[in-house]
Amino acid sequence: MTLHGGGGLPSTSTQQPAGPEAEFLHGALAVGAARILEVTGDPVLAGMFVHAMRNTLDTTLTREAGGTTFVITGDIPAMWLRDSSAQMLPFLRLLGAGVGGGAGPDSGDELSDVVAGLVRRQFECVAMDPYANAFNQEPNGASYDPADACDNPWIWERKYEIDSLAFPVQLAHQLWRRTGRTDIFTDAVHEAMRSIVRQWRLEQDHEQNSDYRFVRHTELPSETLSRDGLGPATAVTGMTWAGFRPSDDACVYSYNVPGNHFAKLALEHIGEIAAVVYQDAELAAEALALGADIAAGIARHGVVNHPDFGDIYAYEVDGLGNTLLMDDANMPSLLSLPLTGGVDAADPVYQATRAFVLSNANPYFYTGSHAAGIGSPHTPEGYIWPIALAVQGLTAATREEKWDILQTLRDTTGGTGNMHEGFNPDNPEQFTRPWFSWANSMFCELLLDYCEGPDGHDNKNGNVS
């Protein structure tokens, strides 16, 4: 039994034939596979790596006229700002390793150009509507639900999630730091970064300042916002508001703590880019000041004392005294804070939080005969997400835990050789989405992280941040 289109999304076939633009990575993938085989001694893992990387190139990526890149999420013909960034993570490692990568903006390196093209396209989307989470390749009016209150034909969905703005900033920062190229930082990107800071500042007081509303006519409360689209009541905390989580589900309480950690990190990136590249001291100061406000809000409202685990991060709070203790498989998550929040993996609050989210105290931690890990209310109860398993491995303190998770991912594809959205840990042949590009990329990211470690290469918890 296969469940398609997770979360009720339509399952639309959008696979594209491999184009000549993918051929430049053949050598890099062969080198990567050889390294994996050398370190792990496992030809299955090496083959899965090549298959997953080619799957992203062949089925999700389009290089467009004008130097931009459009990356669909997989079985849906739209680009999520979050997913498309994460889908590039293992390819960034190839740049950093000098395999298929160049030294800078004039290197003529095609992989660097592919990622730069995605950065350009993402910031075009942010400039178009910083509240939208997913975009069409063309202004064709395609959308999740034609009844949604959005008249922009470029927008697939307008669920406001903090990570939709943070991921493009992080991707731009990663590309810059790995290659030295600054041509991605155009005047338009400069203005988009200003708009991100303005929006996160405005949304510190959503009740008073914001015009954003989201109403979807549905019986699923996770697909719309309460109070005629305004969302749950909140008090001002210093954190920035979100309507939806990284899972695309509505927040129960609208200060999503892992999302705010990610915003803080992205603001640090904006501050650095503003100061070093744009020489814009005003934007740098505004970004860092807002980041400090958010950090103070997290410390004041986002940390709670658990009777069994001590001080841990809540998943969501409202500033009115309500807290939600859980974690979701989607990034940014509490588990991913060393990757998406700039949090030290050895930090005592993170370690206590990690122990909580990887225990039965987390309502979305599931165990079965084949696996144990974090799932999501976005998929059937009891289903574990490969993305969350990969994040667990990337943030693990030991190589033994990383290796155990790699073996679990290898052995729970349901015979497909692909990572799925979620799978039944008692029967991996039951899953949502026959292939999920974001999950494929996170598997490759963990595999490369594991294989870089023994020789002392750059191995900083996945090097996502």
Short mmCIF file of C-alpha atoms in Angstrom, two decimals:
data_model
loop_
_atom_site.label_atom_id
_atom_site.label_comp_id
_atom_site.label_asym_id
_atom_site.label_seq_id
_atom_site.Cartn_x
_atom_site.Cartn_y
_atom_site.Cartn_z
CA MET A 1 0.00 0.00 0.00
CA THR A 2 1.39 3.38 -1.01
CA LEU A 3 -0.12 6.66 0.12
CA HIS A 4 0.52 9.38 -2.42
CA GLY A 5 0.71 13.16 -2.18
CA GLY A 6 1.21 13.54 1.61
CA GLY A 7 -0.98 15.96 3.51
CA GLY A 8 -3.72 15.87 0.90
CA LEU A 9 -1.63 17.54 -1.79
CA PRO A 10 -2.39 16.50 -5.37
CA SER A 11 0.04 14.00 -6.83
CA THR A 12 0.97 15.51 -10.18
CA SER A 13 3.53 13.90 -12.46
CA THR A 14 6.15 16.51 -13.30
CA GLN A 15 9.21 14.38 -13.95
CA GLN A 16 11.49 15.89 -16.56
CA PRO A 17 13.98 13.99 -18.70
CA ALA A 18 17.64 14.44 -17.85
CA GLY A 19 19.05 17.36 -19.78
CA PRO A 20 22.61 18.12 -20.82
CA GLU A 21 22.87 20.52 -17.91
CA ALA A 22 23.14 17.52 -15.57
CA GLU A 23 26.06 15.89 -17.35
CA PHE A 24 28.71 18.13 -15.80
CA LEU A 25 28.22 16.41 -12.45
CA HIS A 26 28.84 12.85 -13.62
CA GLY A 27 32.48 12.95 -12.58
CA ALA A 28 31.73 14.57 -9.23
CA LEU A 29 29.08 11.97 -8.41
CA ALA A 30 31.45 9.16 -9.38
CA VAL A 31 34.11 10.58 -7.04
CA GLY A 32 31.53 10.92 -4.28
CA ALA A 33 30.30 7.36 -4.75
CA ALA A 34 33.88 6.04 -4.69
CA ARG A 35 34.52 7.89 -1.44
CA ILE A 36 31.32 6.47 0.08
CA LEU A 37 32.29 2.95 -0.94
CA GLU A 38 35.79 3.45 0.47
CA VAL A 39 34.54 4.64 3.87
CA THR A 40 31.44 2.49 4.32
CA GLY A 41 32.27 -0.60 2.26
CA ASP A 42 28.60 -0.55 1.27
CA PRO A 43 27.85 -0.54 -2.49
CA VAL A 44 24.14 -0.11 -1.79
CA LEU A 45 24.73 3.23 -0.04
CA ALA A 46 27.06 4.34 -2.83
CA GLY A 47 24.45 3.48 -5.44
CA MET A 48 21.67 5.20 -3.49
CA PHE A 49 23.79 8.35 -3.32
CA VAL A 50 24.20 8.57 -7.10
CA HIS A 51 20.55 7.70 -7.66
CA ALA A 52 19.28 10.32 -5.20
CA MET A 53 21.53 13.09 -6.52
CA ARG A 54 20.58 12.30 -10.13
CA ASN A 55 16.94 12.20 -9.12
CA THR A 56 17.13 15.80 -7.90
CA LEU A 57 18.91 16.91 -11.06
CA ASP A 58 16.71 15.00 -13.49
CA THR A 59 13.26 15.41 -11.99
CA THR A 60 13.18 18.70 -10.07
CA LEU A 61 15.65 21.18 -11.57
CA THR A 62 15.20 23.47 -14.57
CA ARG A 63 17.83 25.98 -15.69
CA GLU A 64 16.02 28.93 -17.18
CA ALA A 65 16.81 31.68 -19.61
CA GLY A 66 18.33 34.65 -17.83
CA GLY A 67 20.46 32.57 -15.49
CA THR A 68 17.86 31.49 -12.95
CA THR A 69 17.10 27.99 -11.65
CA PHE A 70 13.68 26.63 -10.74
CA VAL A 71 13.49 23.62 -8.41
CA ILE A 72 10.18 21.87 -7.83
CA THR A 73 9.59 19.98 -4.61
CA GLY A 74 9.03 16.63 -6.34
CA ASP A 75 5.57 15.39 -7.22
CA ILE A 76 4.08 18.90 -7.04
CA PRO A 77 4.80 21.35 -9.90
CA ALA A 78 5.74 24.24 -7.61
CA MET A 79 8.85 25.54 -5.87
CA TRP A 80 8.88 25.83 -2.09
CA LEU A 81 11.51 28.30 -0.87
CA ARG A 82 12.30 25.94 2.01
CA ASP A 83 12.47 22.69 0.07
CA SER A 84 14.45 24.05 -2.85
CA SER A 85 17.14 25.35 -0.50
CA ALA A 86 17.44 22.05 1.35
CA GLN A 87 17.49 20.13 -1.92
CA MET A 88 20.79 21.84 -2.75
CA LEU A 89 22.61 20.99 0.50
CA PRO A 90 24.62 17.97 -0.72
CA PHE A 91 25.51 19.82 -3.93
CA LEU A 92 26.98 22.62 -1.84
CA ARG A 93 29.27 20.04 -0.26
CA LEU A 94 30.62 19.22 -3.71
CA LEU A 95 31.51 22.88 -4.13
CA GLY A 96 33.21 22.97 -0.75
CA ALA A 97 35.22 19.86 -1.50
CA GLY A 98 36.43 21.22 -4.82
CA VAL A 99 34.69 18.35 -6.64
CA GLY A 100 32.87 19.87 -9.55
CA GLY A 101 33.19 23.24 -7.88
CA GLY A 102 35.03 26.42 -8.68
CA ALA A 103 36.94 28.96 -6.70
CA GLY A 104 34.87 32.02 -7.35
CA PRO A 105 32.50 34.01 -9.55
CA ASP A 106 34.72 33.83 -12.63
CA SER A 107 35.43 30.12 -12.45
CA GLY A 108 32.76 29.21 -14.99
CA ASP A 109 31.71 26.39 -12.70
CA GLU A 110 28.32 25.06 -13.71
CA LEU A 111 27.29 23.71 -10.33
CA SER A 112 27.99 27.06 -8.71
CA ASP A 113 25.93 28.68 -11.46
CA VAL A 114 23.03 26.31 -10.81
CA VAL A 115 22.92 27.23 -7.13
CA ALA A 116 23.41 30.93 -7.90
CA GLY A 117 20.49 30.70 -10.32
CA LEU A 118 18.31 29.29 -7.57
CA VAL A 119 19.32 32.09 -5.21
CA ARG A 120 18.34 34.65 -7.85
CA ARG A 121 14.99 32.98 -8.45
CA GLN A 122 14.25 32.65 -4.74
CA PHE A 123 14.84 36.33 -4.08
CA GLU A 124 12.68 37.22 -7.07
CA CYS A 125 9.95 35.25 -5.32
CA VAL A 126 10.57 37.01 -2.00
CA ALA A 127 10.34 40.37 -3.73
CA MET A 128 7.10 39.31 -5.38
CA ASP A 129 5.39 38.34 -2.10
CA PRO A 130 7.32 37.73 1.13
CA TYR A 131 4.28 36.05 2.69
CA ALA A 132 4.07 33.24 0.10
CA ASN A 133 5.70 29.86 0.64
CA ALA A 134 5.43 28.23 -2.82
CA PHE A 135 5.60 29.59 -6.36
CA ASN A 136 4.79 28.54 -9.93
CA GLN A 137 7.40 28.41 -12.65
CA GLU A 138 5.15 30.51 -14.87
CA PRO A 139 2.28 32.92 -14.12
CA ASN A 140 -0.27 30.20 -14.89
CA GLY A 141 -2.50 30.60 -11.84
CA ALA A 142 -1.90 27.03 -10.67
CA SER A 143 -2.49 26.65 -6.93
CA TYR A 144 -3.18 24.22 -4.12
CA ASP A 145 -6.73 25.51 -3.91
CA PRO A 146 -8.23 27.88 -6.52
CA ALA A 147 -10.46 29.30 -3.80
CA ASP A 148 -7.51 30.64 -1.80
CA ALA A 149 -7.54 34.39 -1.43
CA CYS A 150 -4.58 35.09 -3.72
CA ASP A 151 -4.87 36.73 -7.12
CA ASN A 152 -1.17 36.54 -8.09
CA PRO A 153 -0.81 33.90 -10.83
CA TRP A 154 2.83 33.25 -9.84
CA ILE A 155 1.88 31.98 -6.38
CA TRP A 156 1.01 28.34 -5.70
CA GLU A 157 0.32 28.91 -2.00
CA ARG A 158 0.43 31.85 0.41
CA LYS A 159 0.98 30.25 3.78
CA TYR A 160 3.27 32.52 5.77
CA GLU A 161 6.14 30.60 7.38
CA ILE A 162 9.27 32.17 8.84
CA ASP A 163 11.53 29.59 7.20
CA SER A 164 10.37 30.64 3.72
CA LEU A 165 12.44 33.79 4.19
CA ALA A 166 15.26 32.31 6.26
CA PHE A 167 16.20 29.49 3.89
CA PRO A 168 17.01 31.71 0.87
CA VAL A 169 19.17 33.94 3.08
CA GLN A 170 21.02 30.90 4.39
CA LEU A 171 21.53 29.46 0.89
CA ALA A 172 22.93 32.76 -0.40
CA HIS A 173 25.26 32.98 2.60
CA GLN A 174 26.44 29.39 2.11
CA LEU A 175 27.17 29.90 -1.58
CA TRP A 176 29.06 33.12 -0.89
CA ARG A 177 31.17 31.56 1.85
CA ARG A 178 31.96 28.43 -0.16
CA THR A 179 32.81 30.10 -3.47
CA GLY A 180 33.49 33.76 -2.74
CA ARG A 181 31.11 34.81 -5.49
CA THR A 182 29.29 38.06 -4.84
CA ASP A 183 27.45 38.44 -8.14
CA ILE A 184 24.37 36.98 -6.47
CA PHE A 185 24.13 40.07 -4.27
CA THR A 186 22.38 42.41 -6.67
CA ASP A 187 20.50 45.59 -5.84
CA ALA A 188 17.27 43.57 -5.99
CA VAL A 189 18.58 41.07 -3.43
CA HIS A 190 19.72 43.97 -1.25
CA GLU A 191 16.19 45.37 -1.24
CA ALA A 192 14.69 41.91 -0.63
CA MET A 193 16.89 41.53 2.44
CA ARG A 194 15.66 44.90 3.69
CA SER A 195 12.08 43.69 3.18
CA ILE A 196 12.74 40.53 5.18
CA VAL A 197 14.02 42.57 8.13
CA ARG A 198 11.03 44.93 7.87
CA GLN A 199 8.55 42.07 7.76
CA TRP A 200 10.01 40.17 10.69
CA ARG A 201 10.04 43.43 12.66
CA LEU A 202 6.43 44.20 11.73
CA GLU A 203 5.33 40.68 12.66
CA GLN A 204 6.67 41.06 16.18
CA ASP A 205 3.21 42.57 16.83
CA HIS A 206 0.98 40.73 14.41
CA GLU A 207 -2.23 41.75 16.16
CA GLN A 208 -1.63 45.48 15.73
CA ASN A 209 0.56 45.77 12.64
CA SER A 210 -0.15 43.02 10.16
CA ASP A 211 -2.59 42.88 7.25
CA TYR A 212 -1.78 39.23 6.53
CA ARG A 213 -4.75 36.87 6.67
CA PHE A 214 -5.18 33.32 5.46
CA VAL A 215 -8.56 31.67 5.03
CA ARG A 216 -9.04 28.33 3.32
CA HIS A 217 -12.50 26.79 3.18
CA THR A 218 -11.75 23.38 4.64
CA GLU A 219 -12.74 21.07 7.45
CA LEU A 220 -9.05 20.62 8.36
CA PRO A 221 -8.08 23.16 11.05
CA SER A 222 -4.41 22.72 10.12
CA GLU A 223 -5.11 24.19 6.66
CA THR A 224 -6.49 27.58 7.69
CA LEU A 225 -6.08 30.25 10.38
CA SER A 226 -8.63 30.93 13.10
CA ARG A 227 -10.33 34.26 13.84
CA ASP A 228 -11.14 34.96 10.19
CA GLY A 229 -7.59 34.34 9.08
CA LEU A 230 -5.83 36.36 11.79
CA GLY A 231 -4.61 33.30 13.69
CA PRO A 232 -4.49 32.48 17.41
CA ALA A 233 -4.25 35.34 19.90
CA THR A 234 -0.76 36.41 20.90
CA ALA A 235 1.07 38.87 23.12
CA VAL A 236 4.20 40.75 22.10
CA THR A 237 7.27 38.72 23.08
CA GLY A 238 10.16 40.00 20.97
CA MET A 239 9.83 36.97 18.70
CA THR A 240 8.37 37.20 15.20
CA TRP A 241 4.97 35.70 14.33
CA ALA A 242 4.18 32.93 11.88
CA GLY A 243 0.89 31.58 10.60
CA PHE A 244 2.20 28.18 9.60
CA ARG A 245 4.92 25.73 10.54
CA PRO A 246 7.60 24.30 8.23
CA SER A 247 5.20 21.38 7.69
CA ASP A 248 2.73 23.83 6.08
CA ASP A 249 0.35 23.12 8.98
CA ALA A 250 -1.15 26.00 10.93
CA CYS A 251 0.59 26.93 14.16
CA VAL A 252 -1.24 26.08 17.38
CA TYR A 253 0.56 29.01 19.03
CA SER A 254 2.00 31.52 16.60
CA TYR A 255 5.52 31.96 17.91
CA ASN A 256 7.25 28.94 16.43
CA VAL A 257 10.44 28.59 18.45
CA PRO A 258 12.65 26.71 15.93
CA GLY A 259 11.46 29.16 13.26
CA ASN A 260 12.50 32.09 15.44
CA HIS A 261 15.91 30.52 16.04
CA PHE A 262 16.29 30.28 12.27
CA ALA A 263 15.22 33.91 11.83
CA LYS A 264 17.87 34.96 14.35
CA LEU A 265 20.54 33.06 12.41
CA ALA A 266 19.36 34.47 9.07
CA LEU A 267 19.48 37.98 10.52
CA GLU A 268 23.10 37.37 11.51
CA HIS A 269 23.76 36.35 7.90
CA ILE A 270 22.01 39.46 6.60
CA GLY A 271 24.05 41.58 8.99
CA GLU A 272 27.27 40.05 7.71
CA ILE A 273 26.30 40.37 4.04
CA ALA A 274 25.10 43.95 4.56
CA ALA A 275 28.35 44.97 6.23
CA VAL A 276 30.85 43.10 4.05
CA VAL A 277 29.25 43.05 0.61
CA TYR A 278 26.84 45.97 0.50
CA GLN A 279 28.68 48.14 3.03
CA ASP A 280 25.26 49.03 4.39
CA ALA A 281 25.85 49.75 8.06
CA GLU A 282 22.23 50.71 8.65
CA LEU A 283 20.83 47.39 7.40
CA ALA A 284 23.50 45.45 9.31
CA ALA A 285 22.61 47.25 12.54
CA GLU A 286 18.86 46.75 12.01
CA ALA A 287 19.28 43.06 11.29
CA LEU A 288 21.49 42.41 14.31
CA ALA A 289 19.24 44.44 16.62
CA LEU A 290 16.19 42.48 15.52
CA GLY A 291 18.08 39.25 15.96
CA ALA A 292 18.94 40.25 19.50
CA ASP A 293 15.27 41.02 20.22
CA ILE A 294 14.25 37.61 18.92
CA ALA A 295 16.96 35.84 20.92
CA ALA A 296 15.79 37.60 24.08
CA GLY A 297 12.21 36.61 23.33
CA ILE A 298 13.21 32.98 22.89
CA ALA A 299 15.12 33.00 26.17
CA ARG A 300 12.22 34.65 28.02
CA HIS A 301 9.26 32.78 26.55
CA GLY A 302 10.55 29.81 24.57
CA VAL A 303 12.35 27.90 27.33
CA VAL A 304 10.23 25.90 29.77
CA ASN A 305 11.05 23.59 32.64
CA HIS A 306 10.04 19.99 32.03
CA PRO A 307 9.67 17.75 35.10
CA ASP A 308 11.74 14.96 33.53
CA PHE A 309 14.14 16.76 31.19
CA GLY A 310 14.74 20.13 32.89
CA ASP A 311 14.94 23.32 30.83
CA ILE A 312 13.99 22.63 27.21
CA TYR A 313 12.81 24.63 24.23
CA ALA A 314 9.09 24.63 23.57
CA TYR A 315 7.97 24.10 19.98
CA GLU A 316 5.42 26.94 20.00
CA VAL A 317 4.30 29.59 22.47
CA ASP A 318 1.89 32.52 22.38
CA GLY A 319 3.31 34.90 24.99
CA LEU A 320 0.10 34.49 27.01
CA GLY A 321 1.39 31.55 29.03
CA ASN A 322 0.49 28.73 26.63
CA THR A 323 3.22 26.40 25.38
CA LEU A 324 3.30 23.40 23.04
CA LEU A 325 5.86 20.72 23.84
CA MET A 326 6.58 18.58 20.76
CA ASP A 327 8.80 18.48 17.72
CA ASP A 328 7.94 18.04 14.06
CA ALA A 329 9.98 16.24 11.40
CA ASN A 330 10.22 19.26 9.12
CA MET A 331 13.15 21.69 9.28
CA PRO A 332 13.62 23.99 11.05
CA SER A 333 12.84 21.81 14.03
CA LEU A 334 14.02 21.73 17.60
CA LEU A 335 16.21 18.77 16.67
CA SER A 336 17.79 20.78 13.83
CA LEU A 337 18.80 23.79 15.95
CA PRO A 338 22.58 23.21 15.48
CA LEU A 339 21.91 23.23 11.72
CA THR A 340 19.28 25.95 11.38
CA GLY A 341 19.54 27.97 14.57
CA GLY A 342 23.22 28.48 15.20
CA VAL A 343 22.84 26.65 18.52
CA ASP A 344 25.88 24.77 19.84
CA ALA A 345 25.09 21.05 19.78
CA ALA A 346 26.70 20.77 23.23
CA ASP A 347 24.46 23.48 24.73
CA PRO A 348 22.72 22.03 27.81
CA VAL A 349 19.26 23.32 26.82
CA TYR A 350 19.65 21.84 23.35
CA GLN A 351 20.85 18.52 24.75
CA ALA A 352 17.88 18.37 27.13
CA THR A 353 15.56 19.31 24.27
CA ARG A 354 17.12 16.64 22.06
CA ALA A 355 16.55 14.03 24.77
CA PHE A 356 12.90 15.12 24.99
CA VAL A 357 12.16 15.09 21.26
CA LEU A 358 13.80 11.67 20.81
CA SER A 359 11.65 10.14 23.53
CA ASN A 360 8.07 9.06 23.96
CA ALA A 361 7.44 12.38 25.71
CA ASN A 362 7.34 13.90 22.23
CA PRO A 363 3.87 13.05 20.87
CA TYR A 364 5.34 12.69 17.37
CA PHE A 365 8.17 10.31 18.25
CA TYR A 366 7.25 6.88 16.99
CA THR A 367 8.82 3.45 17.30
CA GLY A 368 8.34 0.30 15.26
CA SER A 369 10.03 -2.94 14.39
CA HIS A 370 12.17 -1.31 11.66
CA ALA A 371 12.84 2.20 12.96
CA ALA A 372 12.31 4.83 15.64
CA GLY A 373 12.14 8.54 14.89
CA ILE A 374 10.12 11.71 14.56
CA GLY A 375 7.03 12.08 12.41
CA SER A 376 4.52 14.84 11.79
CA PRO A 377 0.81 15.55 12.08
CA HIS A 378 1.10 16.31 8.35
CA THR A 379 1.23 12.57 7.57
CA PRO A 380 -0.51 9.48 9.03
CA GLU A 381 -0.12 8.82 12.73
CA GLY A 382 2.87 6.64 13.49
CA TYR A 383 4.77 7.44 10.29
CA ILE A 384 8.46 8.38 10.64
CA TRP A 385 10.09 10.91 8.31
CA PRO A 386 13.51 10.19 6.73
CA ILE A 387 14.20 13.93 6.93
CA ALA A 388 14.01 13.77 10.72
CA LEU A 389 16.23 10.67 10.80
CA ALA A 390 18.81 12.49 8.68
CA VAL A 391 18.67 15.52 10.98
CA GLN A 392 19.17 13.23 13.96
CA GLY A 393 22.27 11.84 12.28
CA LEU A 394 23.62 15.23 11.28
CA THR A 395 23.33 16.49 14.87
CA ALA A 396 24.57 13.27 16.48
CA ALA A 397 27.64 13.42 18.69
CA THR A 398 28.98 10.02 17.66
CA ARG A 399 29.77 8.30 14.39
CA GLU A 400 28.06 5.20 15.72
CA GLU A 401 24.70 6.99 15.86
CA LYS A 402 25.23 8.42 12.38
CA TRP A 403 26.03 4.96 11.01
CA ASP A 404 23.01 3.36 12.69
CA ILE A 405 20.75 5.96 11.09
CA LEU A 406 22.31 5.52 7.66
CA GLN A 407 21.61 1.81 7.87
CA THR A 408 18.03 2.51 8.93
CA LEU A 409 17.52 4.85 5.97
CA ARG A 410 19.05 2.28 3.62
CA ASP A 411 16.74 -0.44 4.87
CA THR A 412 13.41 1.42 5.02
CA THR A 413 12.82 2.54 1.42
CA GLY A 414 10.15 -0.09 0.87
CA GLY A 415 12.20 -1.58 -1.93
CA THR A 416 12.20 1.65 -3.98
CA GLY A 417 15.70 2.91 -3.21
CA ASN A 418 14.17 6.36 -2.62
CA MET A 419 13.59 8.40 0.51
CA HIS A 420 9.91 9.04 1.17
CA GLU A 421 8.02 11.74 3.00
CA GLY A 422 6.99 9.35 5.79
CA PHE A 423 6.90 5.58 6.26
CA ASN A 424 5.34 3.04 8.57
CA PRO A 425 8.14 1.83 10.88
CA ASP A 426 6.43 -1.56 11.20
CA ASN A 427 6.03 -1.92 7.44
CA PRO A 428 8.27 0.37 5.34
CA GLU A 429 6.38 -0.63 2.19
CA GLN A 430 3.66 1.71 3.42
CA PHE A 431 4.75 5.29 2.77
CA THR A 432 3.70 8.73 1.58
CA ARG A 433 5.25 9.93 -1.65
CA PRO A 434 7.12 7.35 -3.72
CA TRP A 435 10.02 9.78 -3.86
CA PHE A 436 10.61 13.05 -2.04
CA SER A 437 13.49 15.19 -3.25
CA TRP A 438 14.07 17.04 0.02
CA ALA A 439 14.37 13.71 1.86
CA ASN A 440 16.70 12.33 -0.82
CA SER A 441 18.96 15.34 -0.37
CA MET A 442 19.00 15.05 3.41
CA PHE A 443 20.00 11.38 3.10
CA CYS A 444 22.88 12.40 0.80
CA GLU A 445 23.84 15.20 3.17
CA LEU A 446 24.13 12.76 6.07
CA LEU A 447 26.05 10.25 3.95
CA LEU A 448 28.57 12.88 2.85
CA ASP A 449 28.86 14.16 6.41
CA TYR A 450 29.67 10.66 7.63
CA CYS A 451 32.22 10.05 4.89
CA GLU A 452 34.00 13.37 5.33
CA GLY A 453 34.54 12.85 9.05
CA PRO A 454 37.35 10.26 9.23
CA ASP A 455 39.86 12.39 7.31
CA GLY A 456 39.16 15.50 9.33
CA HIS A 457 37.45 17.34 6.51
CA ASP A 458 34.84 20.02 7.19
CA ASN A 459 32.40 18.09 9.36
CA LYS A 460 30.36 20.50 11.45
CA ASN A 461 27.08 18.76 12.06
CA GLY A 462 26.25 18.71 8.39
CA ASN A 463 27.62 22.21 7.77
CA VAL A 464 24.08 23.44 7.13
CA SER A 465 24.43 26.69 9.01
#
